PDB file of C-alpha atoms in Angstrom:
ATOM      1  CA  UNK B 631      -0.029   0.065   0.119  1.00 65.00           C
ATOM      2  CA  UNK B 632       1.471   3.414  -0.978  1.00 85.00           C
ATOM      3  CA  UNK B 633       1.943   6.075   1.655  1.00 86.00           C
ATOM      4  CA  UNK B 634       0.338   9.445   1.558  1.00 83.00           C
ATOM      5  CA  UNK B 635       2.771  12.476   1.307  1.00 79.00           C
ATOM      6  CA  UNK B 636       2.675  14.872   4.093  1.00 79.00           C
ATOM      7  CA  UNK B 637       2.009  18.330   2.460  1.00 77.00           C
ATOM      8  CA  UNK B 638       3.851  21.230   4.048  1.00 79.00           C
ATOM      9  CA  UNK B 639       1.970  24.002   5.277  1.00 81.00           C
ATOM     10  CA  UNK B 640       3.578  27.522   4.780  1.00 91.00           C
ATOM     11  CA  UNK B 641       2.627  29.869   7.513  1.00 96.00           C
ATOM     12  CA  UNK B 642       3.822  33.301   8.772  1.00 98.00           C
ATOM     13  CA  UNK B 643       6.832  33.930  11.136  1.00 98.00           C
ATOM     14  CA  UNK B 644       6.309  36.323  13.778  1.00 98.00           C
ATOM     15  CA  UNK B 645       8.064  36.629  16.898  1.00 97.00           C
ATOM     16  CA  UNK B 646       9.954  33.469  16.704  1.00 96.00           C
ATOM     17  CA  UNK B 647       6.741  31.326  16.128  1.00 97.00           C
ATOM     18  CA  UNK B 648       4.754  30.031  12.952  1.00 97.00           C
ATOM     19  CA  UNK B 649       1.222  31.291  13.207  1.00 97.00           C
ATOM     20  CA  UNK B 650      -1.513  31.192  10.823  1.00 96.00           C
ATOM     21  CA  UNK B 651      -2.970  34.411   9.549  1.00 96.00           C
ATOM     22  CA  UNK B 652      -5.249  35.834  12.049  1.00 94.00           C
ATOM     23  CA  UNK B 653      -7.873  36.313   9.322  1.00 94.00           C
ATOM     24  CA  UNK B 654      -7.498  32.395   8.369  1.00 94.00           C
ATOM     25  CA  UNK B 655      -6.759  33.333   4.849  1.00 95.00           C
ATOM     26  CA  UNK B 656      -4.492  31.390   2.456  1.00 95.00           C
ATOM     27  CA  UNK B 657      -3.720  31.611  -1.227  1.00 95.00           C
ATOM     28  CA  UNK B 658      -2.404  29.285  -3.731  1.00 94.00           C
ATOM     29  CA  UNK B 659       1.156  29.252  -4.939  1.00 95.00           C
ATOM     30  CA  UNK B 660       1.754  27.724  -8.209  1.00 93.00           C
ATOM     31  CA  UNK B 661       4.597  26.292 -10.205  1.00 92.00           C
ATOM     32  CA  UNK B 662       5.888  28.113 -13.301  1.00 89.00           C
ATOM     33  CA  UNK B 663       3.469  26.001 -15.527  1.00 90.00           C
ATOM     34  CA  UNK B 664       0.402  27.062 -13.363  1.00 91.00           C
ATOM     35  CA  UNK B 665       0.114  23.646 -11.543  1.00 92.00           C
ATOM     36  CA  UNK B 666      -0.555  23.790  -7.760  1.00 92.00           C
ATOM     37  CA  UNK B 667       2.528  23.902  -5.609  1.00 92.00           C
ATOM     38  CA  UNK B 668       1.267  24.770  -2.037  1.00 93.00           C
ATOM     39  CA  UNK B 669      -0.832  27.085  -0.048  1.00 94.00           C
ATOM     40  CA  UNK B 670       0.588  29.951   1.788  1.00 96.00           C
ATOM     41  CA  UNK B 671      -0.736  32.172   4.465  1.00 96.00           C
ATOM     42  CA  UNK B 672      -2.107  35.526   3.551  1.00 97.00           C
ATOM     43  CA  UNK B 673      -1.136  38.084   5.973  1.00 97.00           C
ATOM     44  CA  UNK B 674      -3.491  40.822   7.095  1.00 97.00           C
ATOM     45  CA  UNK B 675      -3.150  44.274   8.754  1.00 97.00           C
ATOM     46  CA  UNK B 676      -3.522  42.501  12.052  1.00 97.00           C
ATOM     47  CA  UNK B 677      -0.526  40.188  11.197  1.00 98.00           C
ATOM     48  CA  UNK B 678       1.601  43.245  10.161  1.00 98.00           C
ATOM     49  CA  UNK B 679       0.811  44.974  13.462  1.00 98.00           C
ATOM     50  CA  UNK B 680       1.733  41.782  15.524  1.00 98.00           C
ATOM     51  CA  UNK B 681       5.088  41.560  13.523  1.00 98.00           C
ATOM     52  CA  UNK B 682       5.961  45.262  14.281  1.00 98.00           C
ATOM     53  CA  UNK B 683       5.303  44.556  17.953  1.00 98.00           C
ATOM     54  CA  UNK B 684       7.452  41.440  17.926  1.00 98.00           C
ATOM     55  CA  UNK B 685      10.134  43.398  16.149  1.00 98.00           C
ATOM     56  CA  UNK B 686      10.089  46.136  18.428  1.00 98.00           C
ATOM     57  CA  UNK B 687      10.391  43.678  21.370  1.00 97.00           C
ATOM     58  CA  UNK B 688      13.727  42.077  19.525  1.00 97.00           C
ATOM     59  CA  UNK B 689      15.435  45.373  18.881  1.00 96.00           C
ATOM     60  CA  UNK B 690      17.077  45.761  22.307  1.00 96.00           C
ATOM     61  CA  UNK B 691      18.728  42.537  22.691  1.00 96.00           C
ATOM     62  CA  UNK B 692      19.973  42.562  19.003  1.00 97.00           C
ATOM     63  CA  UNK B 693      21.157  45.980  19.097  1.00 96.00           C
ATOM     64  CA  UNK B 694      22.868  45.450  22.473  1.00 95.00           C
ATOM     65  CA  UNK B 695      24.679  42.268  21.216  1.00 96.00           C
ATOM     66  CA  UNK B 696      28.254  42.935  20.350  1.00 95.00           C
ATOM     67  CA  UNK B 697      29.055  43.395  16.539  1.00 95.00           C
ATOM     68  CA  UNK B 698      31.264  40.345  16.730  1.00 95.00           C
ATOM     69  CA  UNK B 699      28.519  38.358  18.185  1.00 96.00           C
ATOM     70  CA  UNK B 700      25.966  39.752  15.600  1.00 96.00           C
ATOM     71  CA  UNK B 701      28.419  38.612  12.864  1.00 96.00           C
ATOM     72  CA  UNK B 702      28.854  35.206  14.266  1.00 97.00           C
ATOM     73  CA  UNK B 703      25.066  34.626  14.346  1.00 97.00           C
ATOM     74  CA  UNK B 704      24.703  35.771  10.859  1.00 97.00           C
ATOM     75  CA  UNK B 705      27.522  33.581   9.596  1.00 97.00           C
ATOM     76  CA  UNK B 706      25.745  30.660  11.460  1.00 96.00           C
ATOM     77  CA  UNK B 707      22.734  31.361   9.282  1.00 97.00           C
ATOM     78  CA  UNK B 708      24.729  30.838   6.173  1.00 97.00           C
ATOM     79  CA  UNK B 709      26.029  27.521   7.534  1.00 97.00           C
ATOM     80  CA  UNK B 710      22.329  26.423   7.861  1.00 96.00           C
ATOM     81  CA  UNK B 711      21.495  27.622   4.464  1.00 96.00           C
ATOM     82  CA  UNK B 712      24.416  25.627   3.124  1.00 96.00           C
ATOM     83  CA  UNK B 713      23.351  22.537   4.961  1.00 96.00           C
ATOM     84  CA  UNK B 714      19.664  22.761   3.476  1.00 96.00           C
ATOM     85  CA  UNK B 715      20.818  23.718   0.000  1.00 97.00           C
ATOM     86  CA  UNK B 716      19.087  20.737  -1.660  1.00 97.00           C
ATOM     87  CA  UNK B 717      15.671  21.784  -0.136  1.00 95.00           C
ATOM     88  CA  UNK B 718      16.024  25.524  -1.453  1.00 97.00           C
ATOM     89  CA  UNK B 719      17.238  24.549  -4.870  1.00 97.00           C
ATOM     90  CA  UNK B 720      14.143  22.323  -5.375  1.00 95.00           C
ATOM     91  CA  UNK B 721      11.794  25.090  -3.940  1.00 95.00           C
ATOM     92  CA  UNK B 722      13.211  27.509  -6.606  1.00 96.00           C
ATOM     93  CA  UNK B 723      13.260  24.986  -9.267  1.00 96.00           C
ATOM     94  CA  UNK B 724       9.485  24.146  -8.860  1.00 94.00           C
ATOM     95  CA  UNK B 725       8.398  27.874  -8.164  1.00 94.00           C
ATOM     96  CA  UNK B 726      10.385  29.681 -10.900  1.00 94.00           C
ATOM     97  CA  UNK B 727      10.601  27.089 -13.648  1.00 94.00           C
ATOM     98  CA  UNK B 728      14.380  27.369 -13.762  1.00 95.00           C
ATOM     99  CA  UNK B 729      16.757  24.347 -14.253  1.00 96.00           C
ATOM    100  CA  UNK B 730      18.301  22.811 -11.324  1.00 96.00           C
ATOM    101  CA  UNK B 731      21.638  24.351 -12.105  1.00 97.00           C
ATOM    102  CA  UNK B 732      20.221  27.826 -12.387  1.00 97.00           C
ATOM    103  CA  UNK B 733      18.341  27.334  -9.042  1.00 97.00           C
ATOM    104  CA  UNK B 734      21.471  26.103  -7.340  1.00 97.00           C
ATOM    105  CA  UNK B 735      23.510  29.165  -8.661  1.00 97.00           C
ATOM    106  CA  UNK B 736      20.664  31.452  -6.964  1.00 96.00           C
ATOM    107  CA  UNK B 737      21.045  29.522  -3.642  1.00 97.00           C
ATOM    108  CA  UNK B 738      24.903  29.781  -3.714  1.00 97.00           C
ATOM    109  CA  UNK B 739      24.570  33.529  -4.501  1.00 97.00           C
ATOM    110  CA  UNK B 740      22.303  34.066  -1.578  1.00 97.00           C
ATOM    111  CA  UNK B 741      24.721  32.168   0.917  1.00 97.00           C
ATOM    112  CA  UNK B 742      27.591  34.138  -0.519  1.00 97.00           C
ATOM    113  CA  UNK B 743      25.811  37.518   0.042  1.00 97.00           C
ATOM    114  CA  UNK B 744      24.800  36.459   3.512  1.00 97.00           C
ATOM    115  CA  UNK B 745      28.389  35.655   4.365  1.00 97.00           C
ATOM    116  CA  UNK B 746      29.514  39.008   2.750  1.00 97.00           C
ATOM    117  CA  UNK B 747      27.185  40.787   4.921  1.00 97.00           C
ATOM    118  CA  UNK B 748      28.093  38.774   8.027  1.00 97.00           C
ATOM    119  CA  UNK B 749      31.653  39.673   7.689  1.00 96.00           C
ATOM    120  CA  UNK B 750      30.757  43.411   7.726  1.00 96.00           C
ATOM    121  CA  UNK B 751      29.259  43.167  11.198  1.00 95.00           C
ATOM    122  CA  UNK B 752      32.410  44.170  12.993  1.00 94.00           C
ATOM    123  CA  UNK B 753      33.812  46.286  10.507  1.00 94.00           C
ATOM    124  CA  UNK B 754      31.301  48.818   9.063  1.00 93.00           C
ATOM    125  CA  UNK B 755      31.271  51.054  12.072  1.00 91.00           C
ATOM    126  CA  UNK B 756      35.021  51.883  11.320  1.00 89.00           C
ATOM    127  CA  UNK B 757      34.069  52.832   7.865  1.00 91.00           C
ATOM    128  CA  UNK B 758      30.795  54.606   8.426  1.00 89.00           C
ATOM    129  CA  UNK B 759      32.170  56.330  11.643  1.00 89.00           C
ATOM    130  CA  UNK B 760      35.305  57.745  13.004  1.00 85.00           C
ATOM    131  CA  UNK B 761      37.235  60.696  14.756  1.00 86.00           C
ATOM    132  CA  UNK B 762      36.218  64.143  13.350  1.00 88.00           C
ATOM    133  CA  UNK B 763      38.803  66.917  13.435  1.00 89.00           C
ATOM    134  CA  UNK B 764      37.761  69.871  15.736  1.00 89.00           C
ATOM    135  CA  UNK B 765      39.149  72.987  17.121  1.00 87.00           C
ATOM    136  CA  UNK B 766      39.686  72.865  20.698  1.00 85.00           C
ATOM    137  CA  UNK B 767      40.891  70.317  23.090  1.00 86.00           C
ATOM    138  CA  UNK B 768      38.172  67.757  22.452  1.00 87.00           C
ATOM    139  CA  UNK B 769      37.809  64.407  20.901  1.00 88.00           C
ATOM    140  CA  UNK B 770      34.790  64.312  18.529  1.00 88.00           C
ATOM    141  CA  UNK B 771      33.749  60.855  17.568  1.00 88.00           C
ATOM    142  CA  UNK B 772      30.710  59.698  15.266  1.00 90.00           C
ATOM    143  CA  UNK B 773      29.396  56.179  15.686  1.00 90.00           C
ATOM    144  CA  UNK B 774      26.607  54.489  13.555  1.00 92.00           C
ATOM    145  CA  UNK B 775      23.898  52.997  15.531  1.00 94.00           C
ATOM    146  CA  UNK B 776      20.709  50.956  14.528  1.00 96.00           C
ATOM    147  CA  UNK B 777      17.833  52.969  13.709  1.00 96.00           C
ATOM    148  CA  UNK B 778      15.237  50.289  15.050  1.00 97.00           C
ATOM    149  CA  UNK B 779      12.352  48.531  13.400  1.00 98.00           C
ATOM    150  CA  UNK B 780      12.851  48.234   9.578  1.00 98.00           C
ATOM    151  CA  UNK B 781      10.009  47.136   7.290  1.00 98.00           C
ATOM    152  CA  UNK B 782      11.025  45.644   3.883  1.00 98.00           C
ATOM    153  CA  UNK B 783       9.211  44.964   0.804  1.00 97.00           C
ATOM    154  CA  UNK B 784      11.390  42.206  -0.880  1.00 96.00           C
ATOM    155  CA  UNK B 785      11.985  41.995  -4.538  1.00 95.00           C
ATOM    156  CA  UNK B 786       9.045  40.188  -6.016  1.00 93.00           C
ATOM    157  CA  UNK B 787      10.810  38.549  -8.751  1.00 92.00           C
ATOM    158  CA  UNK B 788      13.178  36.550  -6.582  1.00 91.00           C
ATOM    159  CA  UNK B 789      12.641  33.552  -4.404  1.00 92.00           C
ATOM    160  CA  UNK B 790      15.747  33.836  -2.146  1.00 96.00           C
ATOM    161  CA  UNK B 791      18.448  35.975  -3.395  1.00 95.00           C
ATOM    162  CA  UNK B 792      16.375  39.190  -3.314  1.00 94.00           C
ATOM    163  CA  UNK B 793      14.874  38.330   0.038  1.00 96.00           C
ATOM    164  CA  UNK B 794      18.354  37.883   1.495  1.00 97.00           C
ATOM    165  CA  UNK B 795      19.676  40.893  -0.137  1.00 96.00           C
ATOM    166  CA  UNK B 796      17.072  43.052   1.279  1.00 95.00           C
ATOM    167  CA  UNK B 797      17.085  41.733   5.100  1.00 97.00           C
ATOM    168  CA  UNK B 798      20.826  41.091   5.711  1.00 97.00           C
ATOM    169  CA  UNK B 799      21.980  44.663   5.766  1.00 96.00           C
ATOM    170  CA  UNK B 800      19.439  45.787   8.070  1.00 97.00           C
ATOM    171  CA  UNK B 801      20.281  42.945  10.392  1.00 97.00           C
ATOM    172  CA  UNK B 802      24.072  43.728  10.255  1.00 96.00           C
ATOM    173  CA  UNK B 803      23.382  47.160  11.762  1.00 93.00           C
ATOM    174  CA  UNK B 804      21.491  45.814  14.708  1.00 96.00           C
ATOM    175  CA  UNK B 805      18.028  46.407  13.481  1.00 98.00           C
ATOM    176  CA  UNK B 806      15.056  44.023  13.663  1.00 98.00           C
ATOM    177  CA  UNK B 807      13.122  43.463  10.617  1.00 98.00           C
ATOM    178  CA  UNK B 808       9.473  42.937   9.229  1.00 98.00           C
ATOM    179  CA  UNK B 809       9.763  41.560   5.629  1.00 98.00           C
ATOM    180  CA  UNK B 810       6.885  41.135   3.258  1.00 98.00           C
ATOM    181  CA  UNK B 811       8.097  38.227   0.953  1.00 97.00           C
ATOM    182  CA  UNK B 812       7.677  37.782  -2.844  1.00 96.00           C
ATOM    183  CA  UNK B 813       3.915  37.276  -3.301  1.00 97.00           C
ATOM    184  CA  UNK B 814       4.568  34.942  -6.321  1.00 95.00           C
ATOM    185  CA  UNK B 815       7.549  33.120  -4.757  1.00 96.00           C
ATOM    186  CA  UNK B 816       6.939  32.901  -0.972  1.00 96.00           C
ATOM    187  CA  UNK B 817       8.079  29.302  -0.180  1.00 95.00           C
ATOM    188  CA  UNK B 818      11.798  30.148   0.171  1.00 96.00           C
ATOM    189  CA  UNK B 819      11.139  32.831   2.488  1.00 97.00           C
ATOM    190  CA  UNK B 820       9.320  30.636   5.074  1.00 96.00           C
ATOM    191  CA  UNK B 821      12.173  28.049   4.547  1.00 96.00           C
ATOM    192  CA  UNK B 822      14.406  30.767   5.439  1.00 97.00           C
ATOM    193  CA  UNK B 823      12.439  31.515   8.568  1.00 97.00           C
ATOM    194  CA  UNK B 824      12.712  27.901   9.560  1.00 96.00           C
ATOM    195  CA  UNK B 825      16.554  28.251   9.243  1.00 96.00           C
ATOM    196  CA  UNK B 826      16.408  31.472  11.369  1.00 96.00           C
ATOM    197  CA  UNK B 827      14.164  29.782  13.990  1.00 95.00           C
ATOM    198  CA  UNK B 828      16.930  27.123  14.524  1.00 92.00           C
ATOM    199  CA  UNK B 829      19.620  29.570  14.477  1.00 91.00           C
ATOM    200  CA  UNK B 830      20.736  31.908  17.310  1.00 91.00           C
ATOM    201  CA  UNK B 831      18.746  34.799  15.997  1.00 96.00           C
ATOM    202  CA  UNK B 832      16.618  36.079  18.965  1.00 96.00           C
ATOM    203  CA  UNK B 833      12.828  35.858  18.561  1.00 96.00           C
ATOM    204  CA  UNK B 834      11.339  39.044  17.229  1.00 97.00           C
ATOM    205  CA  UNK B 835      14.538  40.184  15.158  1.00 98.00           C
ATOM    206  CA  UNK B 836      13.260  38.892  11.792  1.00 98.00           C
ATOM    207  CA  UNK B 837       9.511  38.567  11.183  1.00 98.00           C
ATOM    208  CA  UNK B 838       8.206  37.153   7.642  1.00 98.00           C
ATOM    209  CA  UNK B 839       4.784  38.004   6.345  1.00 98.00           C
ATOM    210  CA  UNK B 840       3.522  36.306   3.112  1.00 98.00           C
ATOM    211  CA  UNK B 841       0.563  37.577   0.873  1.00 96.00           C
ATOM    212  CA  UNK B 842      -0.082  40.833  -1.018  1.00 97.00           C
ATOM    213  CA  UNK B 843       2.588  43.610  -0.582  1.00 97.00           C
ATOM    214  CA  UNK B 844      -0.308  46.073  -1.920  1.00 97.00           C
ATOM    215  CA  UNK B 845      -2.435  45.169   0.946  1.00 97.00           C
ATOM    216  CA  UNK B 846       0.233  45.149   3.807  1.00 97.00           C
ATOM    217  CA  UNK B 847       2.870  47.775   2.688  1.00 97.00           C
ATOM    218  CA  UNK B 848       0.558  50.812   3.401  1.00 97.00           C
ATOM    219  CA  UNK B 849       0.089  49.665   7.028  1.00 97.00           C
ATOM    220  CA  UNK B 850       3.678  49.336   7.583  1.00 98.00           C
ATOM    221  CA  UNK B 851       4.530  52.655   5.765  1.00 97.00           C
ATOM    222  CA  UNK B 852       2.174  54.385   8.143  1.00 97.00           C
ATOM    223  CA  UNK B 853       2.815  52.428  11.322  1.00 97.00           C
ATOM    224  CA  UNK B 854       4.264  54.939  13.890  1.00 97.00           C
ATOM    225  CA  UNK B 855       6.377  52.204  15.449  1.00 97.00           C
ATOM    226  CA  UNK B 856       8.418  51.554  12.217  1.00 98.00           C
ATOM    227  CA  UNK B 857      11.644  53.520  12.042  1.00 98.00           C
ATOM    228  CA  UNK B 858      12.539  52.867   8.363  1.00 97.00           C
ATOM    229  CA  UNK B 859      11.227  51.172   5.162  1.00 97.00           C
ATOM    230  CA  UNK B 860      12.925  49.581   2.300  1.00 97.00           C
ATOM    231  CA  UNK B 861      10.897  49.757  -0.641  1.00 97.00           C
ATOM    232  CA  UNK B 862      13.218  47.781  -2.898  1.00 96.00           C
ATOM    233  CA  UNK B 863      10.508  45.310  -4.299  1.00 94.00           C
ATOM    234  CA  UNK B 864       7.664  47.938  -4.279  1.00 94.00           C
ATOM    235  CA  UNK B 865       8.238  49.065  -7.893  1.00 90.00           C
ATOM    236  CA  UNK B 866       4.917  47.769  -9.085  1.00 91.00           C
ATOM    237  CA  UNK B 867       3.219  49.475  -6.330  1.00 93.00           C
ATOM    238  CA  UNK B 868       2.236  53.081  -5.909  1.00 93.00           C
ATOM    239  CA  UNK B 869       5.257  53.562  -3.856  1.00 95.00           C
ATOM    240  CA  UNK B 870       5.112  57.375  -4.039  1.00 95.00           C
ATOM    241  CA  UNK B 871       2.058  57.087  -1.725  1.00 96.00           C
ATOM    242  CA  UNK B 872       3.960  54.774   0.535  1.00 97.00           C
ATOM    243  CA  UNK B 873       6.883  57.225   0.748  1.00 96.00           C
ATOM    244  CA  UNK B 874       4.296  60.115   1.652  1.00 96.00           C
ATOM    245  CA  UNK B 875       2.868  57.744   4.348  1.00 96.00           C
ATOM    246  CA  UNK B 876       6.327  57.008   5.789  1.00 96.00           C
ATOM    247  CA  UNK B 877       7.062  60.845   5.779  1.00 95.00           C
ATOM    248  CA  UNK B 878       4.156  61.446   8.207  1.00 95.00           C
ATOM    249  CA  UNK B 879       6.169  59.534  10.893  1.00 93.00           C
ATOM    250  CA  UNK B 880       9.596  60.638   9.849  1.00 93.00           C
ATOM    251  CA  UNK B 881      10.656  57.232   8.639  1.00 95.00           C
ATOM    252  CA  UNK B 882      13.899  56.444   6.531  1.00 94.00           C
ATOM    253  CA  UNK B 883      12.951  55.434   3.103  1.00 96.00           C
ATOM    254  CA  UNK B 884      14.942  53.552   0.586  1.00 95.00           C
ATOM    255  CA  UNK B 885      13.126  53.768  -2.893  1.00 95.00           C
ATOM    256  CA  UNK B 886      12.429  50.795  -5.246  1.00 95.00           C
ATOM    257  CA  UNK B 887      15.284  49.252  -7.455  1.00 90.00           C
ATOM    258  CA  UNK B 888      14.727  47.570 -10.743  1.00 81.00           C
ATOM    259  CA  UNK B 889      16.833  45.278 -12.811  1.00 75.00           C
ATOM    260  CA  UNK B 890      19.307  42.322 -11.898  1.00 69.00           C
ATOM    261  CA  UNK B 891      21.415  44.558  -9.630  1.00 76.00           C
ATOM    262  CA  UNK B 892      18.527  45.354  -7.434  1.00 82.00           C
ATOM    263  CA  UNK B 893      19.509  45.170  -3.762  1.00 89.00           C
ATOM    264  CA  UNK B 894      23.067  44.269  -4.926  1.00 91.00           C
ATOM    265  CA  UNK B 895      25.370  43.981  -1.817  1.00 93.00           C
ATOM    266  CA  UNK B 896      26.655  47.383  -0.865  1.00 93.00           C
ATOM    267  CA  UNK B 897      27.853  49.141   2.362  1.00 94.00           C
ATOM    268  CA  UNK B 898      25.266  51.895   1.690  1.00 94.00           C
ATOM    269  CA  UNK B 899      22.638  49.325   2.394  1.00 95.00           C
ATOM    270  CA  UNK B 900      23.810  48.916   5.811  1.00 95.00           C
ATOM    271  CA  UNK B 901      24.417  52.594   6.650  1.00 94.00           C
ATOM    272  CA  UNK B 902      20.932  53.476   5.264  1.00 94.00           C
ATOM    273  CA  UNK B 903      19.586  51.921   8.286  1.00 95.00           C
ATOM    274  CA  UNK B 904      21.703  53.563  10.885  1.00 95.00           C
ATOM    275  CA  UNK B 905      21.677  56.899  12.882  1.00 93.00           C
ATOM    276  CA  UNK B 906      24.947  58.641  13.571  1.00 90.00           C
ATOM    277  CA  UNK B 907      25.670  59.482  17.055  1.00 90.00           C
ATOM    278  CA  UNK B 908      28.289  62.218  17.709  1.00 90.00           C
ATOM    279  CA  UNK B 909      30.175  62.298  21.006  1.00 91.00           C
ATOM    280  CA  UNK B 910      32.304  65.086  22.359  1.00 89.00           C
ATOM    281  CA  UNK B 911      34.962  64.447  25.098  1.00 88.00           C
ATOM    282  CA  UNK B 912      37.424  66.640  26.652  1.00 88.00           C
ATOM    283  CA  UNK B 913      41.096  65.810  26.111  1.00 84.00           C
ATOM    284  CA  UNK B 914      43.424  65.753  29.056  1.00 75.00           C
ATOM    285  CA  UNK B 915      45.593  68.953  29.250  1.00 63.00           C
ATOM    286  CA  UNK B 916      48.314  67.292  31.083  1.00 62.00           C
TER     287      UNK B 916
END
C-alpha cells in the first residue's frame, strides 16, 4: 500500500513562532506552469501589526549584542543555508521553472551574500564612523547606531536572493526586520524563517509575512513604531504614496530598485538603516 505524502503548510513567521494568519486566509502558490504547488498564509493588517510589536521587542537584545556576536550569528545562518541547500534548490526550481543548475546558482549567490554581510558586522562602524577633526581640546567621535524596526518589501521577482539581499544589511546594523516576501515566490521565505528559528537569531528580530504587498505595505509605511522602510521590491506598487505615508512618521525610506542588480550587496545598504551619534569628550590637558 502506497503511503500518503505529508504536504507542508507554509505559515507566517512572527516573534519566533509560525502562526496562521489571524484572518484565516491562504492563497495558492503555483509552479511556473500553473500547476498547484502549495498554500501560503495571506497576512492581514493585524498580522503586520503583530509583526511590528514582535520586532520592537527584539530590537534591544539584538542591537545590544556585540558586533562580533552579530557577525557570528549571521554566519551561522549561512552555514544552515548551506546545509539545507538541496531543499532551497528544489523550491526555486519548482516555483520559478528554472533548471536545477540555475536554481543552485541562485542559492549559492544567496549564501555568498549572507556571508558577505556577516563579515561586515564588526567592520562597518569603522568605515561609516570615525574621529572628526575639531578646533579645541576635544575628541569628537561619530558612531553609527541601528535605527530600530525596519520594514522591507522584498524583491518580487526573486525567491531567495532578493530576500536575503534586502534583510541582511538591516540585520548587520543591529535592526530588527518585518519583511513582506515575494507574493509569487513565498516558499523560500518561510523555509528561510525555519533556518532563522533554528539559529541563534533572537525571536522577533526577523518576522516574515507572506501575501499581498499591495495590502500590507501601506500599514507598514504608516505605522508609527516602524523607523525605516525599504521599498526595494515595491516598484509595481504606488510607492510614492507609501513614501508620503512614511514621511508622516519621519521614517527613513529606500526607494524601489529595478533590474538584475536590485539590492546588490553594498555598504550603503547597511548605513541606510543607521543613525549617527556624535560624542564630544574633553582631552586631558596634562
